[in-house]
mmCIF file of C-alpha atoms in Angstrom:
data_model
loop_
_atom_site.group_PDB
_atom_site.id
_atom_site.type_symbol
_atom_site.label_atom_id
_atom_site.label_comp_id
_atom_site.label_asym_id
_atom_site.label_seq_id
_atom_site.Cartn_x
_atom_site.Cartn_y
_atom_site.Cartn_z
ATOM 1 C CA MET A 225 154.993 159.285 2.308
ATOM 2 C CA ASN A 226 155.968 161.629 5.144
ATOM 3 C CA ARG A 227 153.029 163.792 4.382
ATOM 4 C CA ARG A 228 150.653 160.774 4.546
ATOM 5 C CA ARG A 229 152.072 159.786 7.957
ATOM 6 C CA CYS A 230 151.518 163.298 9.246
ATOM 7 C CA VAL A 231 147.887 163.252 8.046
ATOM 8 C CA ASN A 232 147.237 159.862 9.683
ATOM 9 C CA ALA A 233 148.722 161.055 12.964
ATOM 10 C CA ALA A 234 146.618 164.189 12.863
ATOM 11 C CA ILE A 235 143.427 162.139 12.260
ATOM 12 C CA THR A 236 144.282 159.866 15.185
ATOM 13 C CA VAL A 237 144.745 162.813 17.569
ATOM 14 C CA VAL A 238 141.482 164.417 16.413
ATOM 15 C CA CYS A 239 139.558 161.130 16.936
ATOM 16 C CA ALA A 240 141.003 160.739 20.395
ATOM 17 C CA LEU A 241 140.070 164.282 21.351
ATOM 18 C CA THR A 242 136.584 163.748 19.948
ATOM 19 C CA VAL A 243 136.083 160.570 21.995
ATOM 20 C CA LEU A 244 137.323 162.226 25.179
ATOM 21 C CA ALA A 245 135.032 165.183 24.603
ATOM 22 C CA SER A 246 131.992 163.018 23.792
ATOM 23 C CA PRO A 247 128.916 164.149 25.833
ATOM 24 C CA ALA A 248 127.564 160.580 25.889
ATOM 25 C CA LEU A 249 130.626 159.268 27.726
ATOM 26 C CA THR A 250 130.625 162.268 29.995
ATOM 27 C CA LEU A 251 126.968 161.589 30.818
ATOM 28 C CA GLN A 252 127.698 157.914 31.282
ATOM 29 C CA ALA A 253 130.504 158.647 33.692
ATOM 30 C CA SER A 254 128.373 161.027 35.676
ATOM 31 C CA ALA A 255 125.368 158.683 35.663
ATOM 32 C CA ALA A 256 126.774 156.373 38.403
ATOM 33 C CA PRO A 257 124.508 157.111 41.448
ATOM 34 C CA ALA A 258 126.055 158.401 44.614
ATOM 35 C CA ALA A 259 125.675 156.218 47.750
ATOM 36 C CA PRO A 260 122.475 157.207 49.648
ATOM 37 C CA PRO A 261 122.941 158.776 53.055
ATOM 38 C CA ALA A 262 122.801 156.255 55.954
ATOM 39 C CA ALA A 263 119.382 155.984 57.579
ATOM 40 C CA PRO A 264 119.307 157.263 61.136
ATOM 41 C CA ALA A 265 119.421 154.448 63.727
ATOM 42 C CA ALA A 266 116.087 153.620 65.351
ATOM 43 C CA PRO A 267 115.926 154.854 68.908
ATOM 44 C CA ALA A 268 116.352 152.060 71.493
ATOM 45 C CA PRO A 269 113.127 151.184 73.334
ATOM 46 C CA PRO A 270 113.011 152.519 76.839
ATOM 47 C CA ALA A 271 114.136 149.976 79.433
ATOM 48 C CA PRO A 272 111.224 148.538 81.446
ATOM 49 C CA PRO A 273 111.023 149.920 84.951
ATOM 50 C CA LYS A 274 112.864 147.727 87.438
ATOM 51 C CA LYS A 275 110.543 145.720 89.660
ATOM 52 C CA THR A 276 110.666 146.267 93.350
ATOM 53 C CA LEU A 277 111.747 143.349 95.497
ATOM 54 C CA GLU A 278 108.225 143.128 96.904
ATOM 55 C CA GLU A 279 106.823 142.807 93.369
ATOM 56 C CA VAL A 280 109.360 140.074 92.633
ATOM 57 C CA ARG A 281 108.363 138.282 95.854
ATOM 58 C CA LYS A 282 104.686 138.357 94.889
ATOM 59 C CA GLU A 283 105.468 137.149 91.385
ATOM 60 C CA ILE A 284 107.585 134.251 92.689
ATOM 61 C CA ASP A 285 104.918 133.388 95.254
ATOM 62 C CA GLY A 286 102.273 133.396 92.502
ATOM 63 C CA LEU A 287 104.330 131.077 90.302
ATOM 64 C CA TYR A 288 104.842 128.610 93.150
ATOM 65 C CA ARG A 289 101.127 128.765 93.951
ATOM 66 C CA GLN A 290 100.320 127.923 90.335
ATOM 67 C CA ALA A 291 102.853 125.088 90.465
ATOM 68 C CA ALA A 292 101.132 123.778 93.625
ATOM 69 C CA THR A 293 97.760 123.755 91.855
ATOM 70 C CA ALA A 294 99.279 121.890 88.911
ATOM 71 C CA THR A 295 100.929 119.465 91.366
ATOM 72 C CA ASP A 296 97.511 118.622 92.800
ATOM 73 C CA ALA A 297 96.239 117.957 89.264
ATOM 74 C CA TYR A 298 99.273 115.758 88.587
ATOM 75 C CA ASN A 299 98.892 113.832 91.847
ATOM 76 C CA LEU A 300 95.178 113.252 91.257
ATOM 77 C CA ALA A 301 95.793 112.010 87.713
ATOM 78 C CA GLU A 302 98.554 109.728 89.006
ATOM 79 C CA GLU A 303 96.288 108.322 91.734
ATOM 80 C CA GLN A 304 93.501 107.686 89.231
ATOM 81 C CA THR A 305 95.990 106.083 86.845
ATOM 82 C CA LYS A 306 97.095 103.675 89.580
ATOM 83 C CA GLU A 307 93.490 102.799 90.415
ATOM 84 C CA GLN A 308 92.573 102.242 86.767
ATOM 85 C CA SER A 309 95.694 100.153 86.137
ATOM 86 C CA ALA A 310 94.798 97.956 89.125
ATOM 87 C CA GLU A 311 91.201 97.669 87.879
ATOM 88 C CA ILE A 312 92.370 96.670 84.391
ATOM 89 C CA VAL A 313 94.586 93.962 85.922
ATOM 90 C CA ARG A 314 91.650 92.720 88.050
ATOM 91 C CA LEU A 315 89.342 92.607 85.024
ATOM 92 C CA ALA A 316 91.993 90.841 82.955
ATOM 93 C CA LYS A 317 92.278 88.123 85.613
ATOM 94 C CA MET A 318 88.487 87.749 85.664
ATOM 95 C CA ILE A 319 88.413 87.479 81.865
ATOM 96 C CA VAL A 320 91.077 84.735 81.980
ATOM 97 C CA ALA A 321 89.147 82.885 84.701
ATOM 98 C CA GLY A 322 85.913 83.303 82.740
ATOM 99 C CA ASN A 323 87.473 81.893 79.573
ATOM 100 C CA GLU A 324 88.813 78.920 81.538
ATOM 101 C CA LYS A 325 85.337 78.361 82.954
ATOM 102 C CA ILE A 326 83.812 78.539 79.460
ATOM 103 C CA ASP A 327 86.346 75.951 78.250
ATOM 104 C CA ALA A 328 85.465 73.649 81.152
ATOM 105 C CA LEU A 329 81.725 74.033 80.496
ATOM 106 C CA LYS A 330 82.234 73.340 76.793
ATOM 107 C CA ALA A 331 84.198 70.199 77.642
ATOM 108 C CA GLN A 332 81.413 69.087 79.955
ATOM 109 C CA ALA A 333 78.787 69.773 77.293
ATOM 110 C CA GLY A 334 80.894 67.939 74.718
ATOM 111 C CA ALA A 335 81.145 64.881 76.966
ATOM 112 C CA ALA A 336 77.358 64.848 77.372
ATOM 113 C CA ALA A 337 76.871 65.121 73.601
ATOM 114 C CA ARG A 338 79.278 62.252 72.920
ATOM 115 C CA ALA A 339 77.494 60.051 75.450
ATOM 116 C CA GLN A 340 74.179 60.859 73.824
ATOM 117 C CA TYR A 341 75.630 59.948 70.414
ATOM 118 C CA ARG A 342 76.822 56.579 71.735
ATOM 119 C CA ASN A 343 73.311 55.890 73.015
ATOM 120 C CA GLY A 344 71.809 56.397 69.589
ATOM 121 C CA GLY A 345 70.790 59.979 70.178
ATOM 122 C CA LEU A 346 69.353 59.354 73.619
ATOM 123 C CA PRO A 347 70.825 61.076 76.660
ATOM 124 C CA ASP A 348 72.452 59.139 79.479
ATOM 125 C CA GLY A 349 69.788 57.494 81.605
ATOM 126 C CA ALA A 350 67.214 57.251 78.820
ATOM 127 C CA GLN A 351 68.179 53.626 78.169
ATOM 128 C CA PHE A 352 67.316 52.810 81.767
ATOM 129 C CA VAL A 353 63.918 54.489 81.488
ATOM 130 C CA LEU A 354 63.052 52.561 78.338
ATOM 131 C CA THR A 355 62.896 49.219 80.113
ATOM 132 C CA ASP A 356 60.207 46.643 80.677
ATOM 133 C CA ASP A 357 61.090 46.375 84.347
ATOM 134 C CA PRO A 358 58.734 48.718 86.253
ATOM 135 C CA GLN A 359 61.011 48.911 89.282
ATOM 136 C CA LEU A 360 64.040 49.778 87.155
ATOM 137 C CA PHE A 361 61.974 52.436 85.360
ATOM 138 C CA LEU A 362 60.991 54.079 88.613
ATOM 139 C CA ASP A 363 64.515 53.935 89.956
ATOM 140 C CA ASN A 364 66.028 55.667 86.923
ATOM 141 C CA ALA A 365 63.323 58.158 85.974
ATOM 142 C CA GLY A 366 64.595 60.509 88.658
ATOM 143 C CA ARG A 367 68.133 60.189 87.328
ATOM 144 C CA LEU A 368 66.985 61.208 83.841
ATOM 145 C CA LYS A 369 65.203 64.248 85.234
ATOM 146 C CA GLU A 370 68.310 65.219 87.157
ATOM 147 C CA GLY A 371 70.407 64.816 83.994
ATOM 148 C CA GLN A 372 68.073 67.076 82.015
ATOM 149 C CA LYS A 373 68.249 69.703 84.758
ATOM 150 C CA ALA A 374 72.054 69.446 84.803
ATOM 151 C CA THR A 375 72.189 70.031 81.044
ATOM 152 C CA LYS A 376 69.871 73.007 81.315
ATOM 153 C CA ASP A 377 71.937 74.443 84.183
ATOM 154 C CA LEU A 378 75.112 73.898 82.161
ATOM 155 C CA LEU A 379 73.767 75.886 79.219
ATOM 156 C CA ALA A 380 72.516 78.648 81.528
ATOM 157 C CA GLU A 381 75.906 78.832 83.232
ATOM 158 C CA MET A 382 77.667 79.117 79.862
ATOM 159 C CA THR A 383 75.320 81.922 78.810
ATOM 160 C CA ARG A 384 75.807 83.743 82.121
ATOM 161 C CA THR A 385 79.597 83.415 81.973
ATOM 162 C CA GLN A 386 79.724 84.683 78.400
ATOM 163 C CA ALA A 387 77.594 87.693 79.393
ATOM 164 C CA GLN A 388 79.990 88.411 82.276
ATOM 165 C CA LEU A 389 82.957 88.225 79.923
ATOM 166 C CA THR A 390 81.305 90.795 77.656
ATOM 167 C CA VAL A 391 80.809 93.150 80.614
ATOM 168 C CA TYR A 392 84.386 92.617 81.828
ATOM 169 C CA ALA A 393 85.771 93.377 78.367
ATOM 170 C CA LYS A 394 83.647 96.533 78.082
ATOM 171 C CA ASP A 395 84.706 97.722 81.552
ATOM 172 C CA ALA A 396 88.352 97.035 80.731
ATOM 173 C CA GLY A 397 88.034 99.118 77.553
ATOM 174 C CA THR A 398 86.415 101.986 79.469
ATOM 175 C CA ASN A 399 89.151 101.919 82.107
ATOM 176 C CA TRP A 400 91.827 101.831 79.423
ATOM 177 C CA THR A 401 90.343 104.958 77.816
ATOM 178 C CA LYS A 402 90.329 106.721 81.208
ATOM 179 C CA LEU A 403 93.878 105.546 81.847
ATOM 180 C CA GLU A 404 95.124 107.102 78.624
ATOM 181 C CA ALA A 405 93.219 110.343 79.315
ATOM 182 C CA ASN A 406 94.808 110.594 82.764
ATOM 183 C CA ARG A 407 98.252 110.007 81.292
ATOM 184 C CA VAL A 408 97.667 112.994 79.015
ATOM 185 C CA LYS A 409 96.559 115.066 82.036
ATOM 186 C CA GLN A 410 99.665 113.981 83.935
ATOM 187 C CA ALA A 411 101.953 115.018 81.099
ATOM 188 C CA ALA A 412 100.272 118.436 80.770
ATOM 189 C CA ALA A 413 100.363 119.034 84.540
ATOM 190 C CA LYS A 414 104.003 117.972 84.726
ATOM 191 C CA LYS A 415 104.989 120.464 82.016
ATOM 192 C CA ASP A 416 103.003 123.218 83.729
ATOM 193 C CA ILE A 417 104.702 122.482 87.066
ATOM 194 C CA GLU A 418 108.179 122.427 85.550
ATOM 195 C CA ASP A 419 107.546 125.655 83.600
ATOM 196 C CA LYS A 420 106.285 127.524 86.677
ATOM 197 C CA ILE A 421 109.112 126.312 88.912
ATOM 198 C CA ALA A 422 111.699 127.152 86.240
ATOM 199 C CA ALA A 423 110.249 130.662 85.864
ATOM 200 C CA ALA A 424 110.309 131.227 89.633
ATOM 201 C CA LYS A 425 113.879 129.960 89.929
ATOM 202 C CA LYS A 426 114.943 132.195 87.040
ATOM 203 C CA LEU A 427 113.515 135.233 88.808
ATOM 204 C CA GLU A 428 115.392 134.311 91.989
ATOM 205 C CA SER A 429 118.634 133.592 90.127
ATOM 206 C CA GLU A 430 118.606 137.084 88.597
ATOM 207 C CA LEU A 431 118.790 138.625 92.061
ATOM 208 C CA ALA A 432 122.064 139.423 93.770
ATOM 209 C CA ALA A 433 122.920 137.463 96.912
ATOM 210 C CA GLU A 434 121.963 140.418 99.102
ATOM 211 C CA GLU A 435 118.636 140.779 97.306
ATOM 212 C CA ARG A 436 117.892 137.063 97.807
ATOM 213 C CA GLU A 437 118.493 137.482 101.532
ATOM 214 C CA ARG A 438 116.172 140.488 101.592
ATOM 215 C CA LEU A 439 113.613 138.473 99.590
ATOM 216 C CA LEU A 440 113.652 135.738 102.251
ATOM 217 C CA ARG A 441 113.213 138.348 104.986
ATOM 218 C CA LEU A 442 110.253 139.860 103.097
ATOM 219 C CA GLU A 443 108.693 136.410 102.832
ATOM 220 C CA GLN A 444 109.148 135.816 106.566
ATOM 221 C CA GLN A 445 107.805 139.274 107.424
ATOM 222 C CA GLU A 446 104.663 138.660 105.360
ATOM 223 C CA GLN A 447 104.095 135.330 107.112
ATOM 224 C CA TYR A 448 104.661 136.944 110.519
ATOM 225 C CA ARG A 449 102.218 139.750 109.696
ATOM 226 C CA ALA A 450 99.525 137.276 108.643
ATOM 227 C CA GLN A 451 100.124 135.047 111.695
ATOM 228 C CA THR A 452 99.972 138.009 114.092
ATOM 229 C CA ALA A 453 96.721 139.251 112.572
ATOM 230 C CA TRP A 454 95.240 135.740 112.830
ATOM 231 C CA VAL A 455 96.270 135.248 116.468
ATOM 232 C CA ASN A 456 94.979 138.725 117.393
ATOM 233 C CA THR A 457 91.462 137.639 116.403
ATOM 234 C CA GLY A 458 91.462 135.447 119.526
ATOM 235 C CA VAL A 459 91.171 132.289 117.452
ATOM 236 C CA LEU A 460 93.475 130.361 119.804
ATOM 237 C CA ASP A 461 91.374 131.077 122.889
ATOM 238 C CA GLY A 462 89.905 127.821 124.124
ATOM 239 C CA LEU A 463 91.479 125.654 121.394
ATOM 240 C CA SER A 464 92.260 122.111 122.500
ATOM 241 C CA THR A 465 95.921 121.315 122.970
ATOM 242 C CA THR A 466 95.321 117.575 123.324
ATOM 243 C CA ALA A 467 95.439 115.184 120.403
ATOM 244 C CA THR A 468 93.699 111.834 120.223
ATOM 245 C CA PRO A 469 95.986 108.760 120.197
ATOM 246 C CA MET A 470 95.764 108.572 116.390
ATOM 247 C CA GLY A 471 96.250 112.319 116.049
ATOM 248 C CA LYS A 472 99.304 112.154 118.277
ATOM 249 C CA LYS A 473 100.861 109.470 116.058
ATOM 250 C CA ALA A 474 100.167 111.575 112.960
ATOM 251 C CA VAL A 475 101.752 114.667 114.554
ATOM 252 C CA GLU A 476 104.797 112.688 115.685
ATOM 253 C CA PHE A 477 105.318 111.336 112.168
ATOM 254 C CA ALA A 478 104.887 114.726 110.493
ATOM 255 C CA THR A 479 107.235 116.585 112.865
ATOM 256 C CA ALA A 480 109.854 113.838 112.468
ATOM 257 C CA GLN A 481 110.088 114.820 108.776
ATOM 258 C CA ILE A 482 111.159 118.407 109.543
ATOM 259 C CA GLY A 483 114.240 119.337 107.507
ATOM 260 C CA LYS A 484 113.457 117.030 104.558
ATOM 261 C CA PRO A 485 113.130 118.818 101.203
ATOM 262 C CA TYR A 486 109.947 119.644 99.339
ATOM 263 C CA VAL A 487 109.745 117.817 96.000
ATOM 264 C CA TRP A 488 106.538 118.021 93.971
ATOM 265 C CA GLY A 489 104.781 114.660 93.663
ATOM 266 C CA ALA A 490 106.914 113.144 96.469
ATOM 267 C CA GLU A 491 105.367 110.930 99.160
ATOM 268 C CA GLY A 492 108.485 110.199 101.245
ATOM 269 C CA PRO A 493 110.462 108.901 102.849
ATOM 270 C CA ALA A 494 113.274 111.232 101.693
ATOM 271 C CA SER A 495 111.122 114.140 100.458
ATOM 272 C CA TYR A 496 107.494 115.273 100.348
ATOM 273 C CA ASP A 497 105.056 117.654 98.788
ATOM 274 C CA CYS A 498 102.405 119.185 101.068
ATOM 275 C CA SER A 499 99.664 116.566 100.695
ATOM 276 C CA GLY A 500 102.178 113.726 100.432
ATOM 277 C CA LEU A 501 103.322 114.641 103.950
ATOM 278 C CA THR A 502 99.812 114.765 105.457
ATOM 279 C CA GLN A 503 98.769 111.544 103.713
ATOM 280 C CA ARG A 504 101.821 109.638 104.960
ATOM 281 C CA ALA A 505 101.468 111.037 108.473
ATOM 282 C CA TRP A 506 97.889 109.866 108.824
ATOM 283 C CA GLY A 507 98.738 106.596 107.075
ATOM 284 C CA ALA A 508 101.378 106.015 109.772
ATOM 285 C CA ALA A 509 98.627 106.610 112.346
ATOM 286 C CA GLY A 510 96.501 103.916 110.710
ATOM 287 C CA ARG A 511 94.060 106.144 108.845
ATOM 288 C CA PRO A 512 94.344 106.164 105.021
ATOM 289 C CA ILE A 513 93.311 109.515 103.483
ATOM 290 C CA PRO A 514 93.164 110.825 99.882
ATOM 291 C CA ARG A 515 96.358 111.801 98.069
ATOM 292 C CA THR A 516 95.832 115.450 97.118
ATOM 293 C CA SER A 517 95.082 118.542 99.200
ATOM 294 C CA GLN A 518 91.968 119.219 97.120
ATOM 295 C CA GLU A 519 90.656 115.676 97.642
ATOM 296 C CA GLN A 520 91.514 115.823 101.346
ATOM 297 C CA TRP A 521 89.482 119.031 101.558
ATOM 298 C CA ARG A 522 86.610 117.602 99.524
ATOM 299 C CA LEU A 523 86.286 114.187 101.147
ATOM 300 C CA LEU A 524 87.378 114.507 104.793
ATOM 301 C CA PRO A 525 84.993 115.725 107.507
ATOM 302 C CA LYS A 526 85.167 119.480 108.024
ATOM 303 C CA VAL A 527 85.377 121.028 111.497
ATOM 304 C CA ASP A 528 85.022 124.603 112.685
ATOM 305 C CA ILE A 529 88.343 126.294 113.335
ATOM 306 C CA LYS A 530 87.287 126.960 116.953
ATOM 307 C CA ASP A 531 87.110 123.170 117.451
ATOM 308 C CA MET A 532 90.521 122.496 115.871
ATOM 309 C CA ARG A 533 92.906 120.147 117.690
ATOM 310 C CA PRO A 534 96.418 118.773 117.002
ATOM 311 C CA GLY A 535 96.419 116.357 114.073
ATOM 312 C CA ASP A 536 93.700 118.216 112.155
ATOM 313 C CA LEU A 537 94.612 119.399 108.662
ATOM 314 C CA ILE A 538 94.463 123.081 107.706
ATOM 315 C CA VAL A 539 93.664 123.716 104.028
ATOM 316 C CA TYR A 540 94.948 126.939 102.450
ATOM 317 C CA TYR A 541 93.858 129.208 99.588
ATOM 318 C CA LYS A 542 90.539 129.273 97.758
ATOM 319 C CA ASP A 543 91.573 126.460 95.409
ATOM 320 C CA ALA A 544 92.703 124.194 98.309
ATOM 321 C CA SER A 545 96.154 124.035 96.729
ATOM 322 C CA HIS A 546 98.115 123.774 99.998
ATOM 323 C CA ILE A 547 97.707 121.855 103.250
ATOM 324 C CA GLY A 548 99.476 121.512 106.593
ATOM 325 C CA MET A 549 98.933 119.719 109.916
ATOM 326 C CA TYR A 550 98.020 121.637 113.047
ATOM 327 C CA VAL A 551 100.338 120.671 115.922
ATOM 328 C CA GLY A 552 99.033 123.000 118.633
ATOM 329 C CA ASN A 553 99.873 126.432 120.076
ATOM 330 C CA GLY A 554 99.001 128.175 116.810
ATOM 331 C CA ALA A 555 101.609 126.250 114.778
ATOM 332 C CA MET A 556 101.464 123.779 111.940
ATOM 333 C CA VAL A 557 103.969 121.573 110.123
ATOM 334 C CA HIS A 558 104.034 121.568 106.325
ATOM 335 C CA ALA A 559 106.115 121.091 103.185
ATOM 336 C CA PRO A 560 106.065 124.678 101.826
ATOM 337 C CA ARG A 561 107.302 124.727 98.205
ATOM 338 C CA PRO A 562 110.282 123.892 95.948
ATOM 339 C CA GLY A 563 113.501 125.194 97.439
ATOM 340 C CA ARG A 564 112.184 124.881 101.010
ATOM 341 C CA ASN A 565 112.214 122.055 103.572
ATOM 342 C CA VAL A 566 109.481 120.590 105.758
ATOM 343 C CA THR A 567 109.166 123.055 108.622
ATOM 344 C CA LEU A 568 107.057 124.449 111.446
ATOM 345 C CA ALA A 569 105.183 127.651 110.638
ATOM 346 C CA GLY A 570 102.358 129.776 111.974
ATOM 347 C CA ALA A 571 99.018 128.125 111.264
ATOM 348 C CA GLY A 572 97.642 131.509 110.194
ATOM 349 C CA SER A 573 100.616 132.557 108.069
ATOM 350 C CA MET A 574 98.666 131.880 104.866
ATOM 351 C CA GLU A 575 95.079 132.354 103.730
ATOM 352 C CA ILE A 576 93.025 129.621 105.481
ATOM 353 C CA LEU A 577 90.216 127.944 103.554
ATOM 354 C CA GLY A 578 89.135 125.578 106.321
ATOM 355 C CA VAL A 579 89.979 122.634 108.563
ATOM 356 C CA VAL A 580 89.371 118.900 108.067
ATOM 357 C CA ARG A 581 89.678 116.002 110.482
ATOM 358 C CA PRO A 582 90.814 112.587 109.188
ATOM 359 C CA GLU A 583 89.441 110.715 112.234
#
């Protein structure tokens, strides 16, 4: 018995040693892969070169210029929308009136038909014609002829009115299509304006207070440089300093708005955009003019700059995206851009496209 126990114990120890020494387990233990070495971090991209303040000024100026162009597009679409809405209302009233007229003509025609039915199929007056009395015949023959003409005129009037209604309905449909197209243009222009203004404000907000002050000085210096160069051409020599009575009223209105903020699309009385100011000023003088700077440039009479006088409008930039009113002595009043107020400035402080005269 003791010997058997000793044998069993010996077998157990041998098996254990065999398992521990097994190459398969040794291989299995060593087969676990080691963690790969960490990949080297990608080098950080080089920081973009910092813009100079002058570059920032030009970028901000460009964004506001683009916003001004989009504002003109918005204002034009809004003006056309108002006109088309008014035209649709006018046509709708004419359609209602035309339908009422058709109803009245139908009632009149129905009354004539009922009278003819009562007379055995003969129209009113025919009974008087079919008489043995020669005098009565002669007296009523004219009445019958007049009745026939009235019936013919009635039918012609109904046909004419129905044709007019068809035209009115077609015109109303055309104006509705234009109205919807202009609403789409308005929405696109509004988004463009808001995007450009937001981008410009973001650029300004990233500047330190001292840099913003320097930015304003750079802006003023650029305007002064342009104004000085313009005056040095001798352009003011011989210019009239006298406004007409209407021009004087327009100048008085425009200068009375100095200090009020620029707001795109605004026409007063609390705020203005550039063409809203000039339109209201000349409206106060009794002369209605178009809404946008581009339309004011396109539709108002142009004058040579050497003939300019107070009250005339100076249009700026090649796309006519800005406008101000000349007030004399080389100065003009205008609503500059978002973040600025209506102010006096040098008439030559920006690129001049030309001059128009509302009178």
